[in-house]
Every structure is written in C-alpha cells, then in structure tokens.
Amino acid sequence: MPNDTVLISGAGIAGPALAFWLARSGYAVTVVEKVPVLRLGGQAVDFKGEVHRQVLERMGILDEVHRRQTGKTDLRIVDERDKHLATMPGEFIGGDVEILRGDLTEILYERTADSCEYLFGDSVTALTDTESGVEVTFEKLHARRFDLVFGADGIHSAVRKHRFGPEENFVRFLGYYYAVVGTTDAVTAASPDRERATGWMYNEPGRMAVVGGPKAPELFVFASDPIDYDRGDITEQKRLLAAAYAGAGWRVPGLLGHLDDAPDFYLDSIARVETDTYTAGRVALLGDAAYGNTLGGFGTGLALVGAYVLAGELAATGGDHRVAFGRYNEQMHRYAKVARKASAGPFLAPKSSTRIRLRNWTFKSKALFGLMMKLTDSFATDIDLQDYPALRSAGRPGNVDHP
C-alpha cells in the first residue's frame, strides 16, 4: 500500500463511515473534529432502498440501526385553525428505516474508536498538497504530514476551502433558510398534540413551521434573500428567526416566544454544493462537503455509499489514489445527481397559496404520491454497488499506530 496515513476532517457520519472502511483496509486513520465532544441527538436521518441496505449490512450495523430506529411519524398539514388539509406520510419522510443522526454517529464512532485516532476540539487551518504527501496545519495541534486527506466536514467544509477554493465558488444559496429548535416543556405545551404521536405542519406563503415532526422537534423553513450574520452567534440567529416569522399565525408566536429556553438551536441556509470533481491531488471530499443539498432527503445515504465506494476503490487499486479517485469521481458524480438538482425550500415552504395547495394535493392524490415515491426509489438505488473483497479482510495487523 503506497499510502498508509490518512486524515479525515469531520466526525459526523461520512467521516466515521470512511474511517471504518479505511481502518479495516489497514490504514492508520486520524479523524479531526472541531467540536469538543461527539455530537449526539439532532434530527432524524433515513435510509431507503436496496443500495443503502447493502452498505449498512456490509458494515455490520444494519441490525443496530433497526434496533435504534425511530417510529415513522406522519405530518398532518393544517391551516391556522388546525383544520386538517393533507397528510405527509411517514413512509415518504422516513424512508425504509429512520434513526436519529446522533444515534447513527454513535454507532459509527463505537466501531472506529479503538482502531482510529480521534482529535476533538480542533480543525484544519491549512493544507499543502505535494507529490509525496499533504502537510496539514491545525488550529491547536502541531502540523503533521499525511499521505491522503479527506474532507467530510459538511457543506461549509474547511478542507474544501483550503484545497479547492473559497466556499462561494462551490456552494449555491437556494433562497431559503431553515432552523432546527430543540424542545422544552414550554414548547411542547404549545404543540397542538401534547402526546406528539403525530407531527403538525403549517404553511404560509414562503414560511413553514413543523411541531413534533420526525426530523426535528421544531423545524422552520422560510424564504429569504441572503442574510449576513455571525454563524457563531446563536442569540443573533434566534432574533433573525423571530423576525422572519413576525406576524405569522397558527401557534408560531407561542413557539417563538420560548426560543430563549430551547436547549438546542441551529440555523443555516438551504444550499447545495456544485462541483465537477470531488478530488484534487491527494485530497478528496465526501458527504455534504462533496454533494451536500440541505434537507434534500438523500444526504445520509449518499455519505455512506460515498464512503464505501471511496474506500473500496482505494482497496481495489492497492492504495493508488490517482486511479481510485478517478473511479470514485465517476461513480459518485452519477449517483449524486439528485443532490445537484433538488431544492427542498420551494417544496416545504411554497411562496404562494396556490403552490401550497398544489403541494398538498400531491399527498392527497394516490397517483401523484405513488409517482413521487417511485422517483425517490430510483434515485436511492441508481448505482451498481460493487463488492470489494479487500474491504472484507481484517487489514494489516499493527497498522493503526499513530505518531
């Protein structure tokens, strides 16, 4: 194996998934993550179709994912008087199996913690890619050299910025923002369904609010021009959300009135990554850093399939990254085409009452809903998933030591 040491930036889902396969192949794997501890909790993610099932099965985590899966929850779409307008079925939202993002992250971490080096509370600040390796500078640690570097650090990827170019060259804003809000007793009390067996979704033109849904306790999506704000200032972001929903009806004022008490809050733009290649020299991107599309519905499946293909091609080529990266680009560019086309904002928060009614009609018509389900099935399975025998081996003993 010509390349022995690798750095993965990002300990969410894509990063530990790639670490799992590379460690099995015999690489010495280091994972760096900017937050100080493993991120647990968070919104739900899902898997759909035979391709996703095969990857989970080959990783040996399918049973554990099923054991920790959430119950599928329908979303009742209502008007401002709680009149039921349509239902977004749980089978559409939650795929074949749905699990909290934090639970999946924990499963992957547990299976890699002993074979990989994890560096929490640090991040990549510079990369120098050469013929013989990549010199990496960290925010806190001393600089180190790795044979290969992988960016699995999300849609705002630092690795992509340092190796491929500024974020604005690759990330396209799609005209919407979203906010995920954690629950409190006060927020739960504002819900129209105290038992929360069913999620509730409310729309006004350009605005959506969900309470008790399967993806997050409270979810807001709103149309907007680009907003200049501090991504590290949660207080400012809460004010932005409140301003965006000023004058909103239904139960929105009560929900926003308890923002200060919410234990968790995250706001970001709805955007997608647009790039012709996921690799450059000895550096490769995967997950949202490569084919991210916010709330697009395929991100977690793309991350796990991408990690499997990337590690599999490296194993199949004996570690020749030039050949492996080319094959990875070819396979994933085709499979990730849905991420280059979809835009969740107009679907979740249509900008007119007419478009809201048309969206609702999609779920009331068996024919239209059936067609939409077939389309999502085709996107999830549109890859000839190869069997990489080298990934089934135990790797080379003693090759997990780190400097």
mmCIF file of C-alpha atoms in Angstrom:
data_model
loop_
_atom_site.group_PDB
_atom_site.id
_atom_site.type_symbol
_atom_site.label_atom_id
_atom_site.label_comp_id
_atom_site.label_asym_id
_atom_site.label_seq_id
_atom_site.Cartn_x
_atom_site.Cartn_y
_atom_site.Cartn_z
ATOM 1 C CA MET A 1 0.000 0.000 0.000
ATOM 2 C CA PRO A 2 1.709 3.212 -1.171
ATOM 3 C CA ASN A 3 -0.407 5.425 1.116
ATOM 4 C CA ASP A 4 -0.514 4.477 4.799
ATOM 5 C CA THR A 5 -1.571 7.518 6.835
ATOM 6 C CA VAL A 6 -4.809 9.399 6.268
ATOM 7 C CA LEU A 7 -6.564 12.351 7.873
ATOM 8 C CA ILE A 8 -10.346 12.683 7.836
ATOM 9 C CA SER A 9 -11.815 16.047 8.757
ATOM 10 C CA GLY A 10 -15.261 15.612 10.283
ATOM 11 C CA ALA A 11 -16.672 13.161 12.840
ATOM 12 C CA GLY A 12 -20.301 13.337 11.823
ATOM 13 C CA ILE A 13 -21.494 10.481 9.618
ATOM 14 C CA ALA A 14 -19.411 10.482 6.433
ATOM 15 C CA GLY A 15 -16.105 10.780 8.309
ATOM 16 C CA PRO A 16 -16.505 7.846 10.719
ATOM 17 C CA ALA A 17 -18.037 5.746 7.915
ATOM 18 C CA LEU A 18 -14.925 6.268 5.799
ATOM 19 C CA ALA A 19 -12.721 5.706 8.868
ATOM 20 C CA PHE A 20 -14.442 2.355 9.403
ATOM 21 C CA TRP A 21 -13.570 1.076 5.927
ATOM 22 C CA LEU A 22 -10.063 2.553 5.755
ATOM 23 C CA ALA A 23 -9.078 1.153 9.153
ATOM 24 C CA ARG A 24 -10.341 -2.241 8.039
ATOM 25 C CA SER A 25 -8.142 -1.921 4.946
ATOM 26 C CA GLY A 26 -5.073 -1.331 7.104
ATOM 27 C CA TYR A 27 -4.676 2.433 7.011
ATOM 28 C CA ALA A 28 -3.591 4.463 10.026
ATOM 29 C CA VAL A 29 -6.585 6.776 10.332
ATOM 30 C CA THR A 30 -6.813 10.092 12.165
ATOM 31 C CA VAL A 31 -10.152 11.898 12.448
ATOM 32 C CA VAL A 32 -10.224 15.559 13.457
ATOM 33 C CA GLU A 33 -13.449 17.219 14.607
ATOM 34 C CA LYS A 34 -13.866 20.885 15.519
ATOM 35 C CA VAL A 35 -16.415 20.360 18.303
ATOM 36 C CA PRO A 36 -15.015 19.178 21.648
ATOM 37 C CA VAL A 37 -17.226 16.096 22.038
ATOM 38 C CA LEU A 38 -19.145 13.705 19.841
ATOM 39 C CA ARG A 39 -22.378 15.270 18.612
ATOM 40 C CA LEU A 40 -25.342 13.259 19.851
ATOM 41 C CA GLY A 41 -29.063 13.952 19.444
ATOM 42 C CA GLY A 42 -30.019 16.050 16.449
ATOM 43 C CA GLN A 43 -32.607 15.491 13.778
ATOM 44 C CA ALA A 44 -33.572 12.184 12.200
ATOM 45 C CA VAL A 45 -31.947 10.756 9.066
ATOM 46 C CA ASP A 46 -33.130 7.860 6.955
ATOM 47 C CA PHE A 47 -32.156 5.140 4.503
ATOM 48 C CA LYS A 48 -34.117 3.907 1.536
ATOM 49 C CA GLY A 49 -33.789 1.042 -0.911
ATOM 50 C CA GLU A 50 -31.556 -1.947 -1.527
ATOM 51 C CA VAL A 51 -28.320 0.014 -2.051
ATOM 52 C CA HIS A 52 -28.497 1.688 1.355
ATOM 53 C CA ARG A 53 -29.460 -1.606 2.978
ATOM 54 C CA GLN A 54 -26.471 -3.375 1.422
ATOM 55 C CA VAL A 55 -23.992 -0.792 2.694
ATOM 56 C CA LEU A 56 -25.414 -0.959 6.233
ATOM 57 C CA GLU A 57 -25.339 -4.744 6.065
ATOM 58 C CA ARG A 58 -21.748 -4.883 4.807
ATOM 59 C CA MET A 59 -20.726 -2.569 7.647
ATOM 60 C CA GLY A 60 -22.408 -4.936 10.088
ATOM 61 C CA ILE A 61 -24.624 -2.211 11.567
ATOM 62 C CA LEU A 62 -27.973 -2.920 9.905
ATOM 63 C CA ASP A 63 -29.429 -4.695 12.930
ATOM 64 C CA GLU A 64 -28.248 -1.972 15.306
ATOM 65 C CA VAL A 65 -29.744 0.745 13.089
ATOM 66 C CA HIS A 66 -33.055 -1.111 13.108
ATOM 67 C CA ARG A 67 -32.837 -1.537 16.877
ATOM 68 C CA ARG A 68 -32.415 2.205 17.389
ATOM 69 C CA GLN A 69 -34.783 3.342 14.663
ATOM 70 C CA THR A 70 -37.439 5.940 15.383
ATOM 71 C CA GLY A 71 -41.118 5.299 14.826
ATOM 72 C CA LYS A 72 -42.316 6.624 11.490
ATOM 73 C CA THR A 73 -44.411 9.728 12.022
ATOM 74 C CA ASP A 74 -46.954 11.240 9.673
ATOM 75 C CA LEU A 75 -47.073 15.012 9.301
ATOM 76 C CA ARG A 76 -50.592 16.447 9.418
ATOM 77 C CA ILE A 77 -50.657 19.603 7.302
ATOM 78 C CA VAL A 78 -53.066 22.061 8.907
ATOM 79 C CA ASP A 79 -54.341 25.614 8.461
ATOM 80 C CA GLU A 80 -54.275 28.340 11.097
ATOM 81 C CA ARG A 81 -57.386 26.835 12.776
ATOM 82 C CA ASP A 82 -55.817 23.344 12.905
ATOM 83 C CA LYS A 83 -58.072 22.120 10.136
ATOM 84 C CA HIS A 84 -56.530 19.031 8.528
ATOM 85 C CA LEU A 85 -55.606 19.765 4.886
ATOM 86 C CA ALA A 86 -53.423 16.791 3.927
ATOM 87 C CA THR A 87 -51.020 14.246 5.396
ATOM 88 C CA MET A 88 -47.370 13.813 4.519
ATOM 89 C CA PRO A 89 -46.939 10.079 5.180
ATOM 90 C CA GLY A 90 -44.158 8.741 7.356
ATOM 91 C CA GLU A 91 -43.135 6.373 4.569
ATOM 92 C CA PHE A 92 -42.279 9.417 2.431
ATOM 93 C CA ILE A 93 -40.419 11.267 5.176
ATOM 94 C CA GLY A 94 -38.654 8.403 6.917
ATOM 95 C CA GLY A 95 -37.672 6.043 4.102
ATOM 96 C CA ASP A 96 -37.322 2.354 4.951
ATOM 97 C CA VAL A 97 -35.610 2.980 8.278
ATOM 98 C CA GLU A 98 -35.143 6.218 10.198
ATOM 99 C CA ILE A 99 -32.695 6.923 13.025
ATOM 100 C CA LEU A 100 -31.568 9.984 14.970
ATOM 101 C CA ARG A 101 -28.412 11.465 13.496
ATOM 102 C CA GLY A 102 -26.673 11.321 16.867
ATOM 103 C CA ASP A 103 -27.514 7.648 17.311
ATOM 104 C CA LEU A 104 -26.022 6.806 13.921
ATOM 105 C CA THR A 105 -22.928 8.866 14.708
ATOM 106 C CA GLU A 106 -22.549 6.988 17.991
ATOM 107 C CA ILE A 107 -22.835 3.606 16.248
ATOM 108 C CA LEU A 108 -20.109 4.551 13.777
ATOM 109 C CA TYR A 109 -17.866 6.027 16.461
ATOM 110 C CA GLU A 110 -18.151 2.936 18.648
ATOM 111 C CA ARG A 111 -16.935 0.807 15.748
ATOM 112 C CA THR A 112 -13.936 3.016 14.972
ATOM 113 C CA ALA A 113 -12.767 4.450 18.312
ATOM 114 C CA ASP A 114 -10.356 1.587 19.017
ATOM 115 C CA SER A 115 -8.843 1.452 15.519
ATOM 116 C CA CYS A 116 -8.646 5.189 14.714
ATOM 117 C CA GLU A 117 -7.215 8.278 16.357
ATOM 118 C CA TYR A 118 -9.866 10.919 17.130
ATOM 119 C CA LEU A 119 -8.872 14.536 17.735
ATOM 120 C CA PHE A 120 -11.803 16.505 19.126
ATOM 121 C CA GLY A 121 -11.835 20.268 19.560
ATOM 122 C CA ASP A 122 -9.505 21.046 16.668
ATOM 123 C CA SER A 123 -9.724 21.848 12.969
ATOM 124 C CA VAL A 124 -7.698 22.128 9.779
ATOM 125 C CA THR A 125 -6.383 25.626 9.042
ATOM 126 C CA ALA A 126 -4.123 24.990 6.037
ATOM 127 C CA LEU A 127 -3.175 22.257 3.553
ATOM 128 C CA THR A 128 -0.093 21.915 1.384
ATOM 129 C CA ASP A 129 -0.589 19.136 -1.168
ATOM 130 C CA THR A 130 2.633 17.741 -2.650
ATOM 131 C CA GLU A 131 3.670 14.745 -4.742
ATOM 132 C CA SER A 132 4.676 12.822 -1.632
ATOM 133 C CA GLY A 133 2.008 13.833 0.885
ATOM 134 C CA VAL A 134 -0.109 16.560 2.448
ATOM 135 C CA GLU A 135 1.242 18.903 5.108
ATOM 136 C CA VAL A 136 -1.632 19.830 7.437
ATOM 137 C CA THR A 137 -1.732 22.749 9.842
ATOM 138 C CA PHE A 138 -4.180 22.601 12.730
ATOM 139 C CA GLU A 139 -5.708 25.309 14.864
ATOM 140 C CA LYS A 140 -4.229 23.844 18.054
ATOM 141 C CA LEU A 141 -2.001 20.859 17.361
ATOM 142 C CA HIS A 142 1.390 20.891 15.706
ATOM 143 C CA ALA A 143 1.474 20.449 11.931
ATOM 144 C CA ARG A 144 1.516 16.868 10.663
ATOM 145 C CA ARG A 145 2.004 15.105 7.359
ATOM 146 C CA PHE A 146 -0.449 12.581 5.905
ATOM 147 C CA ASP A 147 -0.423 10.559 2.717
ATOM 148 C CA LEU A 148 -4.076 11.381 1.974
ATOM 149 C CA VAL A 149 -6.607 13.862 3.355
ATOM 150 C CA PHE A 150 -10.397 13.579 3.197
ATOM 151 C CA GLY A 151 -12.900 16.363 3.758
ATOM 152 C CA ALA A 152 -16.046 15.040 5.417
ATOM 153 C CA ASP A 153 -16.664 18.287 7.268
ATOM 154 C CA GLY A 154 -20.029 19.375 5.931
ATOM 155 C CA ILE A 155 -21.364 21.861 3.457
ATOM 156 C CA HIS A 156 -19.116 24.588 4.940
ATOM 157 C CA SER A 157 -16.060 22.338 4.560
ATOM 158 C CA ALA A 158 -12.707 23.734 5.687
ATOM 159 C CA VAL A 159 -10.858 21.106 3.656
ATOM 160 C CA ARG A 160 -12.687 22.138 0.501
ATOM 161 C CA LYS A 161 -11.897 25.794 1.174
ATOM 162 C CA HIS A 162 -8.190 25.181 1.761
ATOM 163 C CA ARG A 163 -7.648 22.798 -1.165
ATOM 164 C CA PHE A 164 -10.326 23.596 -3.772
ATOM 165 C CA GLY A 165 -11.083 27.274 -3.221
ATOM 166 C CA PRO A 166 -13.489 29.701 -1.479
ATOM 167 C CA GLU A 167 -16.907 28.441 -0.431
ATOM 168 C CA GLU A 168 -18.707 30.869 -2.726
ATOM 169 C CA ASN A 169 -17.206 29.027 -5.714
ATOM 170 C CA PHE A 170 -18.934 25.778 -4.749
ATOM 171 C CA VAL A 171 -21.932 26.432 -2.501
ATOM 172 C CA ARG A 172 -25.063 27.865 -4.090
ATOM 173 C CA PHE A 173 -27.653 29.568 -1.894
ATOM 174 C CA LEU A 174 -31.150 28.365 -2.843
ATOM 175 C CA GLY A 175 -33.237 31.222 -1.481
ATOM 176 C CA TYR A 176 -34.288 29.716 1.862
ATOM 177 C CA TYR A 177 -33.120 29.307 5.450
ATOM 178 C CA TYR A 178 -34.034 26.667 7.990
ATOM 179 C CA ALA A 179 -33.858 26.402 11.764
ATOM 180 C CA VAL A 180 -33.944 23.319 13.984
ATOM 181 C CA VAL A 181 -35.110 24.032 17.513
ATOM 182 C CA GLY A 182 -34.836 21.666 20.465
ATOM 183 C CA THR A 183 -37.857 21.071 22.664
ATOM 184 C CA THR A 184 -38.603 22.347 26.135
ATOM 185 C CA ASP A 185 -41.630 21.759 28.331
ATOM 186 C CA ALA A 186 -42.923 25.178 27.357
ATOM 187 C CA VAL A 187 -42.539 24.491 23.655
ATOM 188 C CA THR A 188 -44.199 21.095 23.990
ATOM 189 C CA ALA A 189 -47.102 22.753 25.741
ATOM 190 C CA ALA A 190 -47.578 24.990 22.697
ATOM 191 C CA SER A 191 -47.962 21.927 20.475
ATOM 192 C CA PRO A 192 -51.466 21.091 19.232
ATOM 193 C CA ASP A 193 -50.801 17.453 20.157
ATOM 194 C CA ARG A 194 -49.364 17.030 23.646
ATOM 195 C CA GLU A 195 -48.658 13.325 23.056
ATOM 196 C CA ARG A 196 -46.820 14.173 19.850
ATOM 197 C CA ALA A 197 -47.794 10.899 18.178
ATOM 198 C CA THR A 198 -48.266 12.929 15.007
ATOM 199 C CA GLY A 199 -46.301 15.891 13.712
ATOM 200 C CA TRP A 200 -48.075 19.061 12.665
ATOM 201 C CA MET A 201 -47.064 21.233 9.724
ATOM 202 C CA TYR A 202 -48.287 24.744 8.994
ATOM 203 C CA ASN A 203 -47.616 26.908 5.943
ATOM 204 C CA GLU A 204 -47.966 30.499 4.936
ATOM 205 C CA PRO A 205 -46.525 31.726 1.620
ATOM 206 C CA GLY A 206 -42.755 31.404 1.953
ATOM 207 C CA ARG A 207 -42.890 30.078 5.528
ATOM 208 C CA MET A 208 -43.237 26.667 7.149
ATOM 209 C CA ALA A 209 -43.396 25.599 10.791
ATOM 210 C CA VAL A 210 -43.388 21.988 11.999
ATOM 211 C CA VAL A 211 -44.029 20.827 15.561
ATOM 212 C CA GLY A 212 -43.338 17.271 16.670
ATOM 213 C CA GLY A 213 -42.222 16.059 13.284
ATOM 214 C CA PRO A 214 -39.968 13.066 12.650
ATOM 215 C CA LYS A 215 -36.905 15.025 11.549
ATOM 216 C CA ALA A 216 -36.683 17.536 14.383
ATOM 217 C CA PRO A 217 -38.764 18.623 17.425
ATOM 218 C CA GLU A 218 -39.382 22.028 15.819
ATOM 219 C CA LEU A 219 -38.421 22.866 12.262
ATOM 220 C CA PHE A 220 -38.765 26.194 10.470
ATOM 221 C CA VAL A 221 -38.144 26.893 6.773
ATOM 222 C CA PHE A 222 -38.521 30.365 5.294
ATOM 223 C CA ALA A 223 -37.792 32.135 2.020
ATOM 224 C CA SER A 224 -35.306 34.977 2.189
ATOM 225 C CA ASP A 225 -32.665 36.946 0.378
ATOM 226 C CA PRO A 226 -29.118 36.172 1.579
ATOM 227 C CA ILE A 227 -28.603 37.222 5.214
ATOM 228 C CA ASP A 228 -25.279 38.385 6.587
ATOM 229 C CA TYR A 229 -24.989 37.044 10.130
ATOM 230 C CA ASP A 230 -22.468 35.557 12.542
ATOM 231 C CA ARG A 231 -22.717 31.760 12.309
ATOM 232 C CA GLY A 232 -21.323 31.517 15.831
ATOM 233 C CA ASP A 233 -23.826 33.891 17.453
ATOM 234 C CA ILE A 234 -26.888 31.837 18.447
ATOM 235 C CA THR A 235 -28.614 34.813 20.083
ATOM 236 C CA GLU A 236 -28.436 36.780 16.831
ATOM 237 C CA GLN A 237 -29.724 33.795 14.889
ATOM 238 C CA LYS A 238 -32.728 33.427 17.190
ATOM 239 C CA ARG A 239 -33.550 37.088 16.585
ATOM 240 C CA LEU A 240 -33.318 36.502 12.829
ATOM 241 C CA LEU A 241 -35.752 33.613 13.049
ATOM 242 C CA ALA A 242 -38.205 35.616 15.137
ATOM 243 C CA ALA A 243 -38.036 38.497 12.658
ATOM 244 C CA ALA A 244 -38.602 36.168 9.706
ATOM 245 C CA TYR A 245 -41.836 34.904 11.317
ATOM 246 C CA ALA A 246 -43.156 38.266 12.530
ATOM 247 C CA GLY A 247 -46.930 38.323 12.132
ATOM 248 C CA ALA A 248 -47.202 34.583 11.489
ATOM 249 C CA GLY A 249 -50.389 32.834 12.547
ATOM 250 C CA TRP A 250 -51.254 29.411 13.961
ATOM 251 C CA ARG A 251 -49.169 28.544 17.037
ATOM 252 C CA VAL A 252 -45.978 30.149 15.739
ATOM 253 C CA PRO A 253 -45.950 33.113 18.186
ATOM 254 C CA GLY A 254 -46.087 30.701 21.142
ATOM 255 C CA LEU A 255 -43.264 28.603 19.741
ATOM 256 C CA LEU A 256 -41.039 31.598 19.057
ATOM 257 C CA GLY A 257 -41.824 33.017 22.482
ATOM 258 C CA HIS A 258 -39.853 30.171 24.044
ATOM 259 C CA LEU A 259 -36.790 30.313 21.815
ATOM 260 C CA ASP A 260 -34.608 31.544 24.662
ATOM 261 C CA ASP A 261 -35.445 28.387 26.618
ATOM 262 C CA ALA A 262 -34.670 25.968 23.784
ATOM 263 C CA PRO A 263 -31.719 23.723 24.716
ATOM 264 C CA ASP A 264 -30.661 23.254 21.102
ATOM 265 C CA PHE A 265 -30.797 25.644 18.158
ATOM 266 C CA TYR A 266 -29.298 25.579 14.691
ATOM 267 C CA LEU A 267 -29.891 27.951 11.770
ATOM 268 C CA ASP A 268 -28.357 27.785 8.308
ATOM 269 C CA SER A 269 -29.114 28.423 4.675
ATOM 270 C CA ILE A 270 -30.620 25.868 2.340
ATOM 271 C CA ALA A 271 -27.872 25.398 -0.202
ATOM 272 C CA ARG A 272 -26.249 22.813 -2.427
ATOM 273 C CA VAL A 273 -22.676 22.033 -3.391
ATOM 274 C CA GLU A 274 -21.925 22.310 -7.095
ATOM 275 C CA THR A 275 -18.601 20.916 -8.285
ATOM 276 C CA ASP A 276 -17.382 18.870 -11.236
ATOM 277 C CA THR A 277 -14.895 16.882 -9.182
ATOM 278 C CA TYR A 278 -14.636 15.647 -5.622
ATOM 279 C CA THR A 279 -10.865 15.161 -5.680
ATOM 280 C CA ALA A 280 -7.717 17.233 -6.153
ATOM 281 C CA GLY A 281 -4.234 15.770 -5.839
ATOM 282 C CA ARG A 282 -4.114 13.774 -2.617
ATOM 283 C CA VAL A 283 -7.309 15.303 -1.204
ATOM 284 C CA ALA A 284 -10.873 14.014 -1.636
ATOM 285 C CA LEU A 285 -14.289 15.225 -0.476
ATOM 286 C CA LEU A 286 -17.269 13.148 0.553
ATOM 287 C CA GLY A 287 -20.636 13.596 2.199
ATOM 288 C CA ASP A 288 -22.075 17.107 2.334
ATOM 289 C CA ALA A 289 -18.659 18.606 1.584
ATOM 290 C CA ALA A 290 -18.848 16.990 -1.860
ATOM 291 C CA TYR A 291 -22.541 16.526 -2.697
ATOM 292 C CA GLY A 292 -24.458 18.368 0.004
ATOM 293 C CA ASN A 293 -28.025 19.543 -0.546
ATOM 294 C CA THR A 294 -29.683 20.862 2.603
ATOM 295 C CA LEU A 295 -32.863 18.987 3.583
ATOM 296 C CA GLY A 296 -32.687 17.244 0.198
ATOM 297 C CA GLY A 297 -33.509 13.876 1.736
ATOM 298 C CA PHE A 298 -30.601 11.823 0.367
ATOM 299 C CA GLY A 299 -27.594 13.187 2.262
ATOM 300 C CA THR A 300 -27.009 10.369 4.737
ATOM 301 C CA GLY A 301 -27.379 7.656 2.115
ATOM 302 C CA LEU A 302 -25.002 9.493 -0.201
ATOM 303 C CA ALA A 303 -22.493 9.838 2.653
ATOM 304 C CA LEU A 304 -22.435 6.135 3.490
ATOM 305 C CA VAL A 305 -22.400 4.986 -0.126
ATOM 306 C CA GLY A 306 -19.674 7.520 -0.946
ATOM 307 C CA ALA A 307 -17.514 6.330 1.952
ATOM 308 C CA TYR A 308 -17.909 2.715 0.838
ATOM 309 C CA VAL A 309 -17.076 3.468 -2.804
ATOM 310 C CA LEU A 310 -14.098 5.679 -1.945
ATOM 311 C CA ALA A 311 -12.554 3.155 0.444
ATOM 312 C CA GLY A 312 -13.415 0.283 -1.879
ATOM 313 C CA GLU A 313 -11.680 1.847 -4.858
ATOM 314 C CA LEU A 314 -8.593 2.579 -2.791
ATOM 315 C CA ALA A 315 -8.540 -1.045 -1.686
ATOM 316 C CA ALA A 316 -9.134 -2.337 -5.222
ATOM 317 C CA THR A 317 -6.253 -0.286 -6.623
ATOM 318 C CA GLY A 318 -3.798 -1.196 -3.869
ATOM 319 C CA GLY A 319 -3.903 2.347 -2.495
ATOM 320 C CA ASP A 320 -3.200 4.121 -5.804
ATOM 321 C CA HIS A 321 -5.156 7.280 -5.078
ATOM 322 C CA ARG A 322 -4.874 8.643 -8.608
ATOM 323 C CA VAL A 323 -6.746 5.705 -10.112
ATOM 324 C CA ALA A 324 -9.070 5.252 -7.146
ATOM 325 C CA PHE A 325 -10.069 8.910 -7.034
ATOM 326 C CA GLY A 326 -10.913 8.835 -10.737
ATOM 327 C CA ARG A 327 -13.207 5.844 -10.268
ATOM 328 C CA TYR A 328 -14.781 7.409 -7.181
ATOM 329 C CA ASN A 329 -15.497 10.615 -9.094
ATOM 330 C CA GLU A 330 -17.096 8.726 -11.946
ATOM 331 C CA GLN A 331 -19.390 6.596 -9.793
ATOM 332 C CA MET A 332 -20.471 9.224 -7.290
ATOM 333 C CA HIS A 333 -20.981 12.026 -9.797
ATOM 334 C CA ARG A 334 -23.642 9.909 -11.449
ATOM 335 C CA TYR A 335 -25.196 8.650 -8.215
ATOM 336 C CA ALA A 336 -25.263 12.095 -6.600
ATOM 337 C CA LYS A 337 -27.117 13.728 -9.480
ATOM 338 C CA VAL A 338 -30.229 14.162 -7.310
ATOM 339 C CA ALA A 339 -28.204 16.408 -4.985
ATOM 340 C CA ARG A 340 -27.357 18.677 -7.926
ATOM 341 C CA LYS A 341 -30.994 19.150 -8.926
ATOM 342 C CA ALA A 342 -33.233 19.114 -5.849
ATOM 343 C CA SER A 343 -34.243 22.133 -3.789
ATOM 344 C CA ALA A 344 -36.259 21.472 -0.650
ATOM 345 C CA GLY A 345 -37.262 25.075 0.057
ATOM 346 C CA PRO A 346 -39.969 25.526 -2.602
ATOM 347 C CA PHE A 347 -41.468 22.148 -1.657
ATOM 348 C CA LEU A 348 -41.538 22.725 2.091
ATOM 349 C CA ALA A 349 -42.394 26.435 2.029
ATOM 350 C CA PRO A 350 -44.027 27.331 -1.323
ATOM 351 C CA LYS A 351 -44.101 31.057 -1.983
ATOM 352 C CA SER A 352 -47.808 31.342 -2.850
ATOM 353 C CA SER A 353 -51.091 29.959 -1.542
ATOM 354 C CA THR A 354 -51.696 28.308 -4.901
ATOM 355 C CA ARG A 355 -48.394 26.436 -4.733
ATOM 356 C CA ILE A 356 -49.133 25.367 -1.166
ATOM 357 C CA ARG A 357 -52.440 23.865 -2.311
ATOM 358 C CA LEU A 358 -50.740 22.105 -5.231
ATOM 359 C CA ARG A 359 -48.103 20.651 -2.902
ATOM 360 C CA ASN A 360 -50.810 19.423 -0.546
ATOM 361 C CA TRP A 361 -52.659 17.844 -3.456
ATOM 362 C CA THR A 362 -49.587 15.723 -4.168
ATOM 363 C CA PHE A 363 -50.242 13.874 -0.916
ATOM 364 C CA LYS A 364 -53.990 13.615 -1.440
ATOM 365 C CA SER A 365 -53.657 12.034 -4.886
ATOM 366 C CA LYS A 366 -52.677 8.359 -4.802
ATOM 367 C CA ALA A 367 -51.373 8.545 -8.366
ATOM 368 C CA LEU A 368 -49.170 11.589 -7.777
ATOM 369 C CA PHE A 369 -47.867 10.267 -4.465
ATOM 370 C CA GLY A 370 -47.104 6.883 -6.000
ATOM 371 C CA LEU A 371 -45.171 8.544 -8.809
ATOM 372 C CA MET A 372 -43.166 10.611 -6.331
ATOM 373 C CA MET A 373 -42.310 7.510 -4.283
ATOM 374 C CA LYS A 374 -41.122 5.660 -7.392
ATOM 375 C CA LEU A 375 -38.943 8.628 -8.311
ATOM 376 C CA THR A 376 -37.269 8.722 -4.893
ATOM 377 C CA ASP A 377 -36.762 4.945 -5.044
ATOM 378 C CA SER A 378 -34.965 5.300 -8.364
ATOM 379 C CA PHE A 379 -32.616 7.973 -7.044
ATOM 380 C CA ALA A 380 -31.721 5.913 -3.957
ATOM 381 C CA THR A 381 -30.870 2.778 -5.958
ATOM 382 C CA ASP A 382 -29.286 4.275 -9.077
ATOM 383 C CA ILE A 383 -25.808 2.792 -8.644
ATOM 384 C CA ASP A 384 -24.280 -0.600 -9.354
ATOM 385 C CA LEU A 385 -22.851 -1.181 -5.897
ATOM 386 C CA GLN A 386 -19.672 -3.189 -6.309
ATOM 387 C CA ASP A 387 -18.435 -5.854 -3.960
ATOM 388 C CA TYR A 388 -14.893 -5.002 -2.816
ATOM 389 C CA PRO A 389 -13.357 -8.228 -1.437
ATOM 390 C CA ALA A 390 -10.460 -6.295 0.095
ATOM 391 C CA LEU A 391 -12.874 -4.499 2.421
ATOM 392 C CA ARG A 392 -13.928 -7.821 3.912
ATOM 393 C CA SER A 393 -10.370 -8.526 5.110
ATOM 394 C CA ALA A 394 -9.100 -7.649 8.543
ATOM 395 C CA GLY A 395 -6.383 -5.344 7.266
ATOM 396 C CA ARG A 396 -2.734 -5.419 8.254
ATOM 397 C CA PRO A 397 -2.072 -6.066 11.959
ATOM 398 C CA GLY A 398 -0.259 -3.333 13.778
ATOM 399 C CA ASN A 399 -1.027 -0.622 11.228
ATOM 400 C CA VAL A 400 -3.178 1.530 13.470
ATOM 401 C CA ASP A 401 -0.391 3.208 15.441
ATOM 402 C CA HIS A 402 -0.231 6.978 15.271
ATOM 403 C CA PRO A 403 2.554 9.454 15.806
#
